[in-house]
Amino acid sequence: MEGHDPDLQLRKNDHLRINLEKDVQSELSNGLENYVFEHNALPELDFEDISLRSEFLGKVLGAPILISSMTGGTPEAGIINLRLAEVAQQYGLAMGVGSQRAALQHPESSDTFKVRRSAPDILLFANLGAIQLNYGYKVEDCRRAVEMIEADALILHLNPLQEALQPEGNTRFRGLLKKIEEVCQTIEVPVVVKEVGWGISAQVARRLVEVGVAAIDVAGAGGTSWSQVEMYRMQNQSRARVAALFRGWGIPTAHALEAVRKAVPELPLIASGGIRNGLEVAKCIALGASLVGMAGPFLRAAAKSSDEVGGLVEEILLALRITMFSVGAGTIPALRTIPLQRVVRS
Amino acid sequence: MEGHDPDLQLRKNDHLRINLEKDVQSELSNGLENYVFEHNALPELDFEDISLRSEFLGKVLGAPILISSMTGGTPEAGIINLRLAEVAQQYGLAMGVGSQRAALQHPESSDTFKVRRSAPDILLFANLGAIQLNYGYKVEDCRRAVEMIEADALILHLNPLQEALQPEGNTRFRGLLKKIEEVCQTIEVPVVVKEVGWGISAQVARRLVEVGVAAIDVAGAGGTSWSQVEMYRMQNQSRARVAALFRGWGIPTAHALEAVRKAVPELPLIASGGIRNGLEVAKCIALGASLVGMAGPFLRAAAKSSDEVGGLVEEILLALRITMFSVGAGTIPALRTIPLQRVVRS
Amino acid sequence: MEGHDPDLQLRKNDHLRINLEKDVQSELSNGLENYVFEHNALPELDFEDISLRSEFLGKVLGAPILISSMTGGTPEAGIINLRLAEVAQQYGLAMGVGSQRAALQHPESSDTFKVRRSAPDILLFANLGAIQLNYGYKVEDCRRAVEMIEADALILHLNPLQEALQPEGNTRFRGLLKKIEEVCQTIEVPVVVKEVGWGISAQVARRLVEVGVAAIDVAGAGGTSWSQVEMYRMQNQSRARVAALFRGWGIPTAHALEAVRKAVPELPLIASGGIRNGLEVAKCIALGASLVGMAGPFLRAAAKSSDEVGGLVEEILLALRITMFSVGAGTIPALRTIPLQRVVRS
Amino acid sequence: MEGHDPDLQLRKNDHLRINLEKDVQSELSNGLENYVFEHNALPELDFEDISLRSEFLGKVLGAPILISSMTGGTPEAGIINLRLAEVAQQYGLAMGVGSQRAALQHPESSDTFKVRRSAPDILLFANLGAIQLNYGYKVEDCRRAVEMIEADALILHLNPLQEALQPEGNTRFRGLLKKIEEVCQTIEVPVVVKEVGWGISAQVARRLVEVGVAAIDVAGAGGTSWSQVEMYRMQNQSRARVAALFRGWGIPTAHALEAVRKAVPELPLIASGGIRNGLEVAKCIALGASLVGMAGPFLRAAAKSSDEVGGLVEEILLALRITMFSVGAGTIPALRTIPLQRVVRS
Ligand SMILES: Cc1cc2nc3c(=O)[nH]c(=O)nc-3n(C[C@H](O)[C@H](O)[C@H](O)COP(=O)(O)O)c2cc1C
Ligand SMILES: Cc1cc2nc3c(=O)[nH]c(=O)nc-3n(C[C@H](O)[C@H](O)[C@H](O)COP(=O)(O)O)c2cc1C
Ligand SMILES: Cc1cc2nc3c(=O)[nH]c(=O)nc-3n(C[C@H](O)[C@H](O)[C@H](O)COP(=O)(O)O)c2cc1C
Ligand SMILES: Cc1cc2nc3c(=O)[nH]c(=O)nc-3n(C[C@H](O)[C@H](O)[C@H](O)COP(=O)(O)O)c2cc1C
């Protein structure tokens, strides 16, 4: 297979380490500070009755939270995936594993992705870089990724800027949409397409809907910045400066979400990119997301322990509930109808 | 009674201490900096003729100032209430006592609320958390609160977010509006409803007017932040972080005032939340308030002495008079007609 | 005379000292940073031909610059006035002396105002507080002030906020407009009305034009703040805090100028208040002023020497000329037609 | 010749030194931060196919980059010109030499401008101050400048503000447009007119097009500020303060580019002034420039070595390519059609 990449595992390790040790946050904010809820002093609601029950792609969730696609392929990654999966199962969250390309190339590493045993009931996403479809991967490989982890759905991620910043990147994006279409038409599970932190625009969303994707994760700017991650990997100073230029690149999550929501009003949407607490989760839902993803915060918690992950989830859910109470929304569908006001902050 | 709470007194003591020792100001401003008066170089007015005389709920005031509901229930609180009452009487200000729930449960503490002897003539407000009506309190209990202090009117405060942040909070708000209606229809004194620092919205104001409240105190964001106060009380780090998220929550006082003014044009309004000087008092009146409340600043003065409270009042009234002079308004009703310009500050 | 004030001289000395030693600048900017000239890369103009020649109230000026009314009444003040007058004569600038109330009360101090000998040709303004007309001064007193210094015109200043901040202030402003009208109708010289740093509004300008003033100096906010000056004089901490509240009070010079220009399109206008260099002088003229005044900078220069004042004037005129060159305006009337663009600065 | 200036060489040396050693950046930004590209997650493009090939004034370029007019006339300047020329030849960039007035007056210094031998194929611009046409220079002198360096075109620069700031400046700009017209009508090569960092306005652009210029370089504010450079040269403190006033003068490059693009839609435009990387180059092209110039960064690189210049070019071109990839533009003409969004930054 053309896309074979001997250094893949090494690179993945670098990525984890840099994400844990360096400041890789985007220069942009996620844009949610521009939206405020109106306080409701008379919620007419009992706090204990608030329900976070959600649905996504036909599966019921305990809360509309996604542990975003991150890792797999090395022993450390395997441990992280297990810790995340345990907690996802406990709270009924959705979860994605990191790109499974490593496991397709080195089947001996596939165990580090297999979290089904620990999370029999969750909504679980397989993950591959869409660009691999232009480097020899076929629908059959996607199917293998899904089956490997008994996933409910497949996520294909788009990351042109990250690939362009890597000297070794896979940057032949021509004709990719057609390949995505083929996967959508052929594979047995729903296909979700996402970015990795620079956002899906309205125009890209429309093209994706036309070829049959089941959902989109806008994965906007404001959180983990992959140009920063790549910058820290670079030996070459000049290339590092070029990477640094893109720290402010991308569509902030809130803006991507609003634009895509309007462009494809019927499609289920995931919001991710810089979401950091339950109050922001609530804003994303009010802006039209059905599921809200976080990566960086879960990685940092999982690097410590499952308990840490559980504590993080509790904290997010508590803040989400309190926000819902304070705006008078007793259920996730009710929260989706609460208006947000746009403010201009100085 | 279901709402009985043995730790109430302890909690109230914590609240006072934290308010006096910590920075509990909201992250938001009260919004008044966005409104400016136009200087009038030719006021056609004699400074000595400026009158602060006001009326509220049929009672005459020496100045349109309210010492907002704060305390009672402990010996320290009793001293503070007396100092505030003396000065209110001296200047003809309105005053509210803090929540009387403690005194209804522990009648032996009711003396700490009884300020009538020191303030025979002032407009005096009783105070209870509206939520107690959902935890067993009846109109009769409200009546007892009013009678206990020979109040002219009853304030019911709404504080859903504060209750939700307290692990021990009373958070069953469903059906509360109906209970408020019952009080309004039955009790002999006017009923005022207020928030405690996150603001009454236009929509909530409309619902309150429908059930018969006599006035609303918007009690907006920009001053004392109860999520911060609760944060300082928390042992649990995770809960404290959740509380901290809400430091920027709420409707800034100026915005709440403008919105409510427009929504219920006939209702007498009190503005409070982060008001700190006589120039801001003047702005609130020009934005439509009939009475302007302050809590934090009066607490800090009263913790020292009555003289300190008197000095604070003198300072507020002087700044209010000078502002009125500088815009050419000789009376409070005249001030209410002075236009404010909205500016966008960077 | 009712307004007799034994401490006047003392106060005037305090004022000078505070202006020279403390930071008395307004919290507001003069607003001119919101207006920008468009650079003209092809001025079609010879720099050496640029003419600053102006006219005001029928008198020809070497440049449209006014040394604003400041001082007189003490020996130090007399020296400052002489230094300013010498330079005004040399460059053909206009000049005002400070309030002559002191000299009307203590004729022995009138020499400190008499600058005609040093400045035989300049446009010279007498100065009195308009409010004195409500404290016993008559047209005859105004005439004495004009004659005392052989002035070409009389400036009456309005300073209600300053008077209100002074415990000893003259604050009976009722009926003042009528008295100003009487002066305008009776006295032989043109009458100019000005503020002292909080600005004349459109509404006040219209009333002044109706009673016959010959010109207005908007004297807006953004420069010397008299509430700050008074604050530094105060013993009483509470009064000082009240004064400090007004550091952000007033109509910024640029906004006052624009509003008054529009309200009274025919009236000659002076702009002053926080003007600090020749580029700002040019902006004021493009916004509609015929003459541009500065006080603080001239005071600081004159406290040193005439040479210092001369250097300041040279610097202002050079910057004014270079600005005119860079926008392609060869004369002051041409500069008045150059459009300014309004920008929003963050 | 009237404009003869014995200190010209000395001044030019000062200029280079100050540019290399001092902070001479404008107080303004180039305005490009107000324009953002929308990220395209699905570029449908192979990175390796991206082409930077451009055309300007009929000549093909390897990339739409101009090494802006800077220097010549001294041995150091000669070395800098050679280093720049070598790299321009290697990458197919356009290049301008600095003002050739020195070489016309001192023909023995003309070798320091002659870069054709090192750069046989590049688009090369001769350079003269347009103002010299008002001080005795004729079309024949322009022709000599072009022939001296075998240039493809002549740049005439407009710098009224710089001349006005120099005590020794040439400031007789009257009648200059007519002289420019004569050059345009007579000389055999295309004539480009530019500013030096304060920008060409829409109105000036229209006048220049009427007299026959072949292209305009807007040379806006946001980069090298010549008022700052002149400030550092000044002995006289007062003059230095006047120069400092103009650090915020001029039309930011992005705004000049947008305005001129609209005013003269057919004319080929060069954007320069504060452009610092390939992402900004891309923005200028999307805003309508055909060629993008940089001066300061090239000077600092060339003062070190050709390799440094080569590295800078590589870095700019890489960032330009990555930007093009991330917006889905495979060619420079395609990039020109990509919309930019205007944002308001706080
Ligand atoms: C350590 C790490 C690894 C990631 N790996 C993948 C990946 O393999 N596949 C993918 O689709 N997204 C990957 N992402 C991107 C996230 O799924 C998501 O789009 C985005 O980072 C969420 O933003 P946040 O980290 O700001 O919450 C990764 C993110 C992180 C932090
Ligand atoms: C120490 C303290 C205690 C308070 N207790 C009560 C209370 O018992 N009942 C109530 O309605 N509001 C209470 N409040 C809220 C105020 O009455 C008011 O709504 C608001 O705090 C005014 O804002 P300020 O402190 O920024 O002036 C309290 C405020 C403070 C500072
Ligand atoms: C020291 C000082 C004394 C002043 N005295 C007078 C005065 O007697 N009469 C008057 O009309 N304005 C007086 N002014 C106000 C100025 O004339 C003018 O309105 C304003 O201060 C100009 O602002 P600037 O100092 O920011 O340039 C005085 C200003 C200063 C700084
Ligand atoms: C050291 C230096 C010398 C310059 N000399 C000239 C010149 O002789 N002729 C000219 O047209 N522009 C000259 N410029 C201006 C540039 O060509 C250009 O207009 C502008 O500086 C580009 O801005 P930047 O330095 O911010 O990239 C010079 C710029 C610099 C930095």
mmCIF file with all atom_site columns, C-alpha atoms in Angstrom, chain C residues 154-233:
data_model
loop_
_atom_site.group_PDB
_atom_site.id
_atom_site.type_symbol
_atom_site.label_atom_id
_atom_site.label_alt_id
_atom_site.label_comp_id
_atom_site.label_asym_id
_atom_site.label_entity_id
_atom_site.label_seq_id
_atom_site.pdbx_PDB_ins_code
_atom_site.Cartn_x
_atom_site.Cartn_y
_atom_site.Cartn_z
_atom_site.occupancy
_atom_site.B_iso_or_equiv
_atom_site.pdbx_formal_charge
_atom_site.auth_seq_id
_atom_site.auth_comp_id
_atom_site.auth_asym_id
_atom_site.auth_atom_id
_atom_site.pdbx_PDB_model_num
ATOM 1  C CA . LEU C 1 154 ? -15.033 88.934 26.151 1.00 0.00 ? 154 LEU C CA 1
ATOM 2  C CA . ILE C 1 155 ? -15.061 85.266 27.082 1.00 0.00 ? 155 ILE C CA 1
ATOM 3  C CA . LEU C 1 156 ? -17.616 84.102 29.634 1.00 0.00 ? 156 LEU C CA 1
ATOM 4  C CA . HIS C 1 157 ? -16.865 80.626 30.926 1.00 0.00 ? 157 HIS C CA 1
ATOM 5  C CA . LEU C 1 158 ? -19.421 78.099 32.172 1.00 0.00 ? 158 LEU C CA 1
ATOM 6  C CA . ASN C 1 159 ? -18.206 75.675 34.845 1.00 0.00 ? 159 ASN C CA 1
ATOM 7  C CA . PRO C 1 160 ? -21.173 74.304 36.805 1.00 0.00 ? 160 PRO C CA 1
ATOM 8  C CA . LEU C 1 161 ? -19.494 71.018 37.698 1.00 0.00 ? 161 LEU C CA 1
ATOM 9  C CA . GLN C 1 162 ? -16.375 72.718 39.017 1.00 0.00 ? 162 GLN C CA 1
ATOM 10 C CA . GLU C 1 163 ? -18.442 75.034 41.168 1.00 0.00 ? 163 GLU C CA 1
ATOM 11 C CA . ALA C 1 164 ? -20.504 72.126 42.463 1.00 0.00 ? 164 ALA C CA 1
ATOM 12 C CA . LEU C 1 165 ? -17.372 70.240 43.456 1.00 0.00 ? 165 LEU C CA 1
ATOM 13 C CA . GLN C 1 166 ? -15.998 73.186 45.431 1.00 0.00 ? 166 GLN C CA 1
ATOM 14 C CA . PRO C 1 167 ? -17.485 73.355 48.936 1.00 0.00 ? 167 PRO C CA 1
ATOM 15 C CA . GLU C 1 168 ? -17.257 77.132 48.495 1.00 0.00 ? 168 GLU C CA 1
ATOM 16 C CA . GLY C 1 169 ? -18.579 77.062 44.910 1.00 0.00 ? 169 GLY C CA 1
ATOM 17 C CA . ASN C 1 170 ? -20.980 79.500 43.284 1.00 0.00 ? 170 ASN C CA 1
ATOM 18 C CA . THR C 1 171 ? -23.768 77.200 42.219 1.00 0.00 ? 171 THR C CA 1
ATOM 19 C CA . ARG C 1 172 ? -26.851 79.333 41.674 1.00 0.00 ? 172 ARG C CA 1
ATOM 20 C CA . PHE C 1 173 ? -27.125 78.860 37.896 1.00 0.00 ? 173 PHE C CA 1
ATOM 21 C CA . ARG C 1 174 ? -30.850 79.564 37.569 1.00 0.00 ? 174 ARG C CA 1
ATOM 22 C CA . GLY C 1 175 ? -31.620 82.466 35.251 1.00 0.00 ? 175 GLY C CA 1
ATOM 23 C CA . LEU C 1 176 ? -28.080 82.693 33.969 1.00 0.00 ? 176 LEU C CA 1
ATOM 24 C CA . LEU C 1 177 ? -28.924 82.526 30.270 1.00 0.00 ? 177 LEU C CA 1
ATOM 25 C CA . LYS C 1 178 ? -30.953 85.724 30.563 1.00 0.00 ? 178 LYS C CA 1
ATOM 26 C CA . LYS C 1 179 ? -27.996 87.499 32.142 1.00 0.00 ? 179 LYS C CA 1
ATOM 27 C CA . ILE C 1 180 ? -25.712 86.300 29.354 1.00 0.00 ? 180 ILE C CA 1
ATOM 28 C CA . GLU C 1 181 ? -28.228 87.643 26.874 1.00 0.00 ? 181 GLU C CA 1
ATOM 29 C CA . GLU C 1 182 ? -28.103 91.034 28.545 1.00 0.00 ? 182 GLU C CA 1
ATOM 30 C CA . VAL C 1 183 ? -24.327 91.151 28.262 1.00 0.00 ? 183 VAL C CA 1
ATOM 31 C CA . CYS C 1 184 ? -24.428 90.094 24.601 1.00 0.00 ? 184 CYS C CA 1
ATOM 32 C CA . GLN C 1 185 ? -27.025 92.774 23.785 1.00 0.00 ? 185 GLN C CA 1
ATOM 33 C CA . THR C 1 186 ? -25.310 95.567 25.670 1.00 0.00 ? 186 THR C CA 1
ATOM 34 C CA . ILE C 1 187 ? -21.558 95.254 25.606 1.00 0.00 ? 187 ILE C CA 1
ATOM 35 C CA . GLU C 1 188 ? -19.548 96.756 22.745 1.00 0.00 ? 188 GLU C CA 1
ATOM 36 C CA . VAL C 1 189 ? -17.333 93.745 22.017 1.00 0.00 ? 189 VAL C CA 1
ATOM 37 C CA . PRO C 1 190 ? -18.217 90.260 20.786 1.00 0.00 ? 190 PRO C CA 1
ATOM 38 C CA . VAL C 1 191 ? -19.040 87.770 23.537 1.00 0.00 ? 191 VAL C CA 1
ATOM 39 C CA . VAL C 1 192 ? -17.675 84.234 23.392 1.00 0.00 ? 192 VAL C CA 1
ATOM 40 C CA . VAL C 1 193 ? -18.989 81.524 25.725 1.00 0.00 ? 193 VAL C CA 1
ATOM 41 C CA . LYS C 1 194 ? -16.947 78.478 26.657 1.00 0.00 ? 194 LYS C CA 1
ATOM 42 C CA . GLU C 1 195 ? -16.828 75.565 29.058 1.00 0.00 ? 195 GLU C CA 1
ATOM 43 C CA . VAL C 1 196 ? -13.659 74.684 30.983 1.00 0.00 ? 196 VAL C CA 1
ATOM 44 C CA . GLY C 1 197 ? -13.212 71.060 29.936 1.00 0.00 ? 197 GLY C CA 1
ATOM 45 C CA . TRP C 1 198 ? -16.547 69.231 29.986 1.00 0.00 ? 198 TRP C CA 1
ATOM 46 C CA . GLY C 1 199 ? -17.864 70.528 26.690 1.00 0.00 ? 199 GLY C CA 1
ATOM 47 C CA . ILE C 1 200 ? -20.716 72.536 25.231 1.00 0.00 ? 200 ILE C CA 1
ATOM 48 C CA . SER C 1 201 ? -23.511 70.312 23.898 1.00 0.00 ? 201 SER C CA 1
ATOM 49 C CA . ALA C 1 202 ? -25.571 70.944 20.765 1.00 0.00 ? 202 ALA C CA 1
ATOM 50 C CA . GLN C 1 203 ? -28.520 71.887 22.922 1.00 0.00 ? 203 GLN C CA 1
ATOM 51 C CA . VAL C 1 204 ? -26.579 74.429 24.988 1.00 0.00 ? 204 VAL C CA 1
ATOM 52 C CA . ALA C 1 205 ? -25.016 75.825 21.796 1.00 0.00 ? 205 ALA C CA 1
ATOM 53 C CA . ARG C 1 206 ? -28.439 76.454 20.311 1.00 0.00 ? 206 ARG C CA 1
ATOM 54 C CA . ARG C 1 207 ? -29.579 78.324 23.415 1.00 0.00 ? 207 ARG C CA 1
ATOM 55 C CA . LEU C 1 208 ? -26.408 80.437 23.413 1.00 0.00 ? 208 LEU C CA 1
ATOM 56 C CA . VAL C 1 209 ? -26.810 81.369 19.767 1.00 0.00 ? 209 VAL C CA 1
ATOM 57 C CA . GLU C 1 210 ? -30.371 82.487 20.429 1.00 0.00 ? 210 GLU C CA 1
ATOM 58 C CA . VAL C 1 211 ? -29.201 85.000 23.032 1.00 0.00 ? 211 VAL C CA 1
ATOM 59 C CA . GLY C 1 212 ? -26.567 86.428 20.733 1.00 0.00 ? 212 GLY C CA 1
ATOM 60 C CA . VAL C 1 213 ? -23.123 84.997 21.478 1.00 0.00 ? 213 VAL C CA 1
ATOM 61 C CA . ALA C 1 214 ? -20.602 85.741 18.750 1.00 0.00 ? 214 ALA C CA 1
ATOM 62 C CA . ALA C 1 215 ? -18.716 82.454 19.022 1.00 0.00 ? 215 ALA C CA 1
ATOM 63 C CA . ILE C 1 216 ? -18.482 79.309 21.144 1.00 0.00 ? 216 ILE C CA 1
ATOM 64 C CA . ASP C 1 217 ? -15.432 77.460 22.473 1.00 0.00 ? 217 ASP C CA 1
ATOM 65 C CA . VAL C 1 218 ? -16.579 73.869 22.975 1.00 0.00 ? 218 VAL C CA 1
ATOM 66 C CA . ALA C 1 219 ? -13.842 73.302 25.585 1.00 0.00 ? 219 ALA C CA 1
ATOM 67 C CA . GLY C 1 220 ? -14.522 69.569 25.712 1.00 0.00 ? 220 GLY C CA 1
ATOM 68 C CA . ALA C 1 221 ? -13.217 66.669 27.754 1.00 0.00 ? 221 ALA C CA 1
ATOM 69 C CA . GLY C 1 222 ? -9.933  64.930 27.087 1.00 0.00 ? 222 GLY C CA 1
ATOM 70 C CA . GLY C 1 223 ? -7.400  67.348 28.522 1.00 0.00 ? 223 GLY C CA 1
ATOM 71 C CA . THR C 1 224 ? -7.152  69.226 31.795 1.00 0.00 ? 224 THR C CA 1
ATOM 72 C CA . SER C 1 225 ? -9.819  67.846 34.104 1.00 0.00 ? 225 SER C CA 1
ATOM 73 C CA . TRP C 1 226 ? -10.999 70.357 36.667 1.00 0.00 ? 226 TRP C CA 1
ATOM 74 C CA . SER C 1 227 ? -12.568 67.648 38.808 1.00 0.00 ? 227 SER C CA 1
ATOM 75 C CA . GLN C 1 228 ? -9.074  66.245 39.182 1.00 0.00 ? 228 GLN C CA 1
ATOM 76 C CA . VAL C 1 229 ? -7.649  69.664 39.989 1.00 0.00 ? 229 VAL C CA 1
ATOM 77 C CA . GLU C 1 230 ? -10.310 70.175 42.643 1.00 0.00 ? 230 GLU C CA 1
ATOM 78 C CA . MET C 1 231 ? -9.725  66.642 43.940 1.00 0.00 ? 231 MET C CA 1
ATOM 79 C CA . TYR C 1 232 ? -6.109  67.461 44.677 1.00 0.00 ? 232 TYR C CA 1
ATOM 80 C CA . ARG C 1 233 ? -7.218  70.520 46.654 1.00 0.00 ? 233 ARG C CA 1
#
